[in-house]
mmCIF file of C-alpha atoms in Angstrom:
data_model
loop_
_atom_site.group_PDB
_atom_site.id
_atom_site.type_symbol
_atom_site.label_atom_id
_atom_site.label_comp_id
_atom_site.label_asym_id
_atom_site.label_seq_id
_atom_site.Cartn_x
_atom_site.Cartn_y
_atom_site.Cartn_z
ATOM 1 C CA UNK A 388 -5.792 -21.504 3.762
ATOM 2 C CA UNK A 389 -7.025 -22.022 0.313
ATOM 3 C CA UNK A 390 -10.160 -19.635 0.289
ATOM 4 C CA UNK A 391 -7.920 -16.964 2.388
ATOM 5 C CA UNK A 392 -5.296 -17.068 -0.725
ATOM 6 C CA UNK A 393 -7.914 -16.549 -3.078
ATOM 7 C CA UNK A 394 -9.490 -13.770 -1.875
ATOM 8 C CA UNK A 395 -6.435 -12.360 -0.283
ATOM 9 C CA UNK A 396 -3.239 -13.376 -1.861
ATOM 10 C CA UNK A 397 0.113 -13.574 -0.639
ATOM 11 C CA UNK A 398 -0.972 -11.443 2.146
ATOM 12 C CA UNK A 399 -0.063 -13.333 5.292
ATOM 13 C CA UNK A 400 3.361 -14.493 4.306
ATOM 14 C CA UNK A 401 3.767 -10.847 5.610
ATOM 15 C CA UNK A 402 3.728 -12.224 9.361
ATOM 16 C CA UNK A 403 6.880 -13.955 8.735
ATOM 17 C CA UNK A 404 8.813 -11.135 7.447
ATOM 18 C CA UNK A 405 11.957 -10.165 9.549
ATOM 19 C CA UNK A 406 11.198 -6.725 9.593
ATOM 20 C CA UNK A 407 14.730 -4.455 9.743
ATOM 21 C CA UNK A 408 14.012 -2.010 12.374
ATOM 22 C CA UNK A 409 17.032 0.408 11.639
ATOM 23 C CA UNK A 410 15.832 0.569 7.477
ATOM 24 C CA UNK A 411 12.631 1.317 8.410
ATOM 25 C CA UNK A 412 13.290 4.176 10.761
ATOM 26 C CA UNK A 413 15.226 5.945 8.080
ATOM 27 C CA UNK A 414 13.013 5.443 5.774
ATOM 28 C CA UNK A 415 10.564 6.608 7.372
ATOM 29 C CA UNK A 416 11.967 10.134 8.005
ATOM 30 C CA UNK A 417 11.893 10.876 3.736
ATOM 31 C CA UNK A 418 7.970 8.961 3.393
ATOM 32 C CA UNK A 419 5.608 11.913 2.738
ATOM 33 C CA UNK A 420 1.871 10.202 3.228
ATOM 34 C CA UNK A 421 0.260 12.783 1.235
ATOM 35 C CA UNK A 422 1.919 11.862 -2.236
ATOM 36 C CA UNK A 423 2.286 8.242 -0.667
ATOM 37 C CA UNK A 424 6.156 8.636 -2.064
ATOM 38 C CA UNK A 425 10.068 8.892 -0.437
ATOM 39 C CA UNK A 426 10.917 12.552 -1.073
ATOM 40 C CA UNK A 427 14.328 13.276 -1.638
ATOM 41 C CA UNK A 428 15.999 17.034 -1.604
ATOM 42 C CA UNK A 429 12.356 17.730 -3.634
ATOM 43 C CA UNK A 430 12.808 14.660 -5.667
ATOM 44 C CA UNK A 431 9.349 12.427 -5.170
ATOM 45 C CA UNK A 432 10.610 8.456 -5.708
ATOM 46 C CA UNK A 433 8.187 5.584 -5.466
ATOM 47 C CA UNK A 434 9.411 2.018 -5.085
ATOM 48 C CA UNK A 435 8.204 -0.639 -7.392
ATOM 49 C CA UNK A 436 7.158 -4.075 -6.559
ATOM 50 C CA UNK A 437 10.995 -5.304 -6.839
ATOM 51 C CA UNK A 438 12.278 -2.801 -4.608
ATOM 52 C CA UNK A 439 9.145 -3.265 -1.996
ATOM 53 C CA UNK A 440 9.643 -6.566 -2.390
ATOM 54 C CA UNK A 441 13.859 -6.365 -1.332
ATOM 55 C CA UNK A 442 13.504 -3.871 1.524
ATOM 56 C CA UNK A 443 10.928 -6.514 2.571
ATOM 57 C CA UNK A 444 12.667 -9.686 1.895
ATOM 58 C CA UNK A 445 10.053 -11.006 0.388
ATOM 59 C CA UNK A 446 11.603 -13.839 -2.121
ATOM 60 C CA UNK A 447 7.857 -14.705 -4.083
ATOM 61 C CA UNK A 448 6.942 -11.746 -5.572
ATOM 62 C CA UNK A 449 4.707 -12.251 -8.318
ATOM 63 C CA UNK A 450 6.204 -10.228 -10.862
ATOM 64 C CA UNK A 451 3.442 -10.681 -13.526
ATOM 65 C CA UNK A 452 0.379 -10.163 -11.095
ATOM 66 C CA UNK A 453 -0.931 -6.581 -10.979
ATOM 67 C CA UNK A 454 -1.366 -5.563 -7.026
ATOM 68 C CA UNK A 455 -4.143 -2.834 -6.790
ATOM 69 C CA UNK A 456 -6.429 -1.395 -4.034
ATOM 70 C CA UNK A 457 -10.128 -1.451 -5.401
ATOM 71 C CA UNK A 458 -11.966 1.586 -4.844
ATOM 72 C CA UNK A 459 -15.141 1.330 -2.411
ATOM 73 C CA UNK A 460 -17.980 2.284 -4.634
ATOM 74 C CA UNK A 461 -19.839 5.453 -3.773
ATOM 75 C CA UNK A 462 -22.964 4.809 -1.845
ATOM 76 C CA UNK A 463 -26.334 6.443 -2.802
ATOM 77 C CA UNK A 464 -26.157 8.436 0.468
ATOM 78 C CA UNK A 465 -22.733 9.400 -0.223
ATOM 79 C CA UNK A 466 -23.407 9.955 -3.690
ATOM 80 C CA UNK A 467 -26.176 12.712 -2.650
ATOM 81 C CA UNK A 468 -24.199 14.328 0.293
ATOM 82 C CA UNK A 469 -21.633 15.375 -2.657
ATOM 83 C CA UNK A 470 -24.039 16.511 -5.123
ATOM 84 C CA UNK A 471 -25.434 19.104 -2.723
ATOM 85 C CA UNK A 472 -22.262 20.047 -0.990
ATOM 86 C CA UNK A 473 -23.063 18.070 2.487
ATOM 87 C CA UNK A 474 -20.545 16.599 4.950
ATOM 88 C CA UNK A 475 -20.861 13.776 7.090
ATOM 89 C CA UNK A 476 -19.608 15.271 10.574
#
């Protein structure tokens, strides 16, 4: 458990989330996966980790830990495909 937290956080207290089926549905009629945002009669609005963290339940949220997605670095072969224009179909 130890090594699992380290490398991956909080992660798996996900599993015991009770996960409100009804909230979700409706929310998921305004989520617009392009801008990764609710939209709202053309209003974008994003949650923040407080309100993720209430729709969720979720009661230990670290509130002064930054939560971010690392980028995958570019490899050399991808790095050359977009230099000349190339796709990888």
């Amino acid at each position: 458990k130890g090594i699992f937290n380290e490398k991956y956080g909080d992660i798996a207290q996900l599993i015991a989330i009770n996960v409100d089926e009804q909230l979700i549905q409706a929310l998921v009629r305004f989520w617009d996966p392009a801008y990764q945002c609710f939209t709202f009669n053309q209003e974008d609005m994003t949650p923040t980790i407080e309100e993720y963290a209430s729709m969720l339940r979720i009661d230990n949220v670290q509130l002064n830990k930054i939560y971010v997605k690392e980028p995958k670095p570019m490899t050399f072969m991808k790095k050359l495909m977009k230099l000349t224009g190339m796709t990888d179909t």
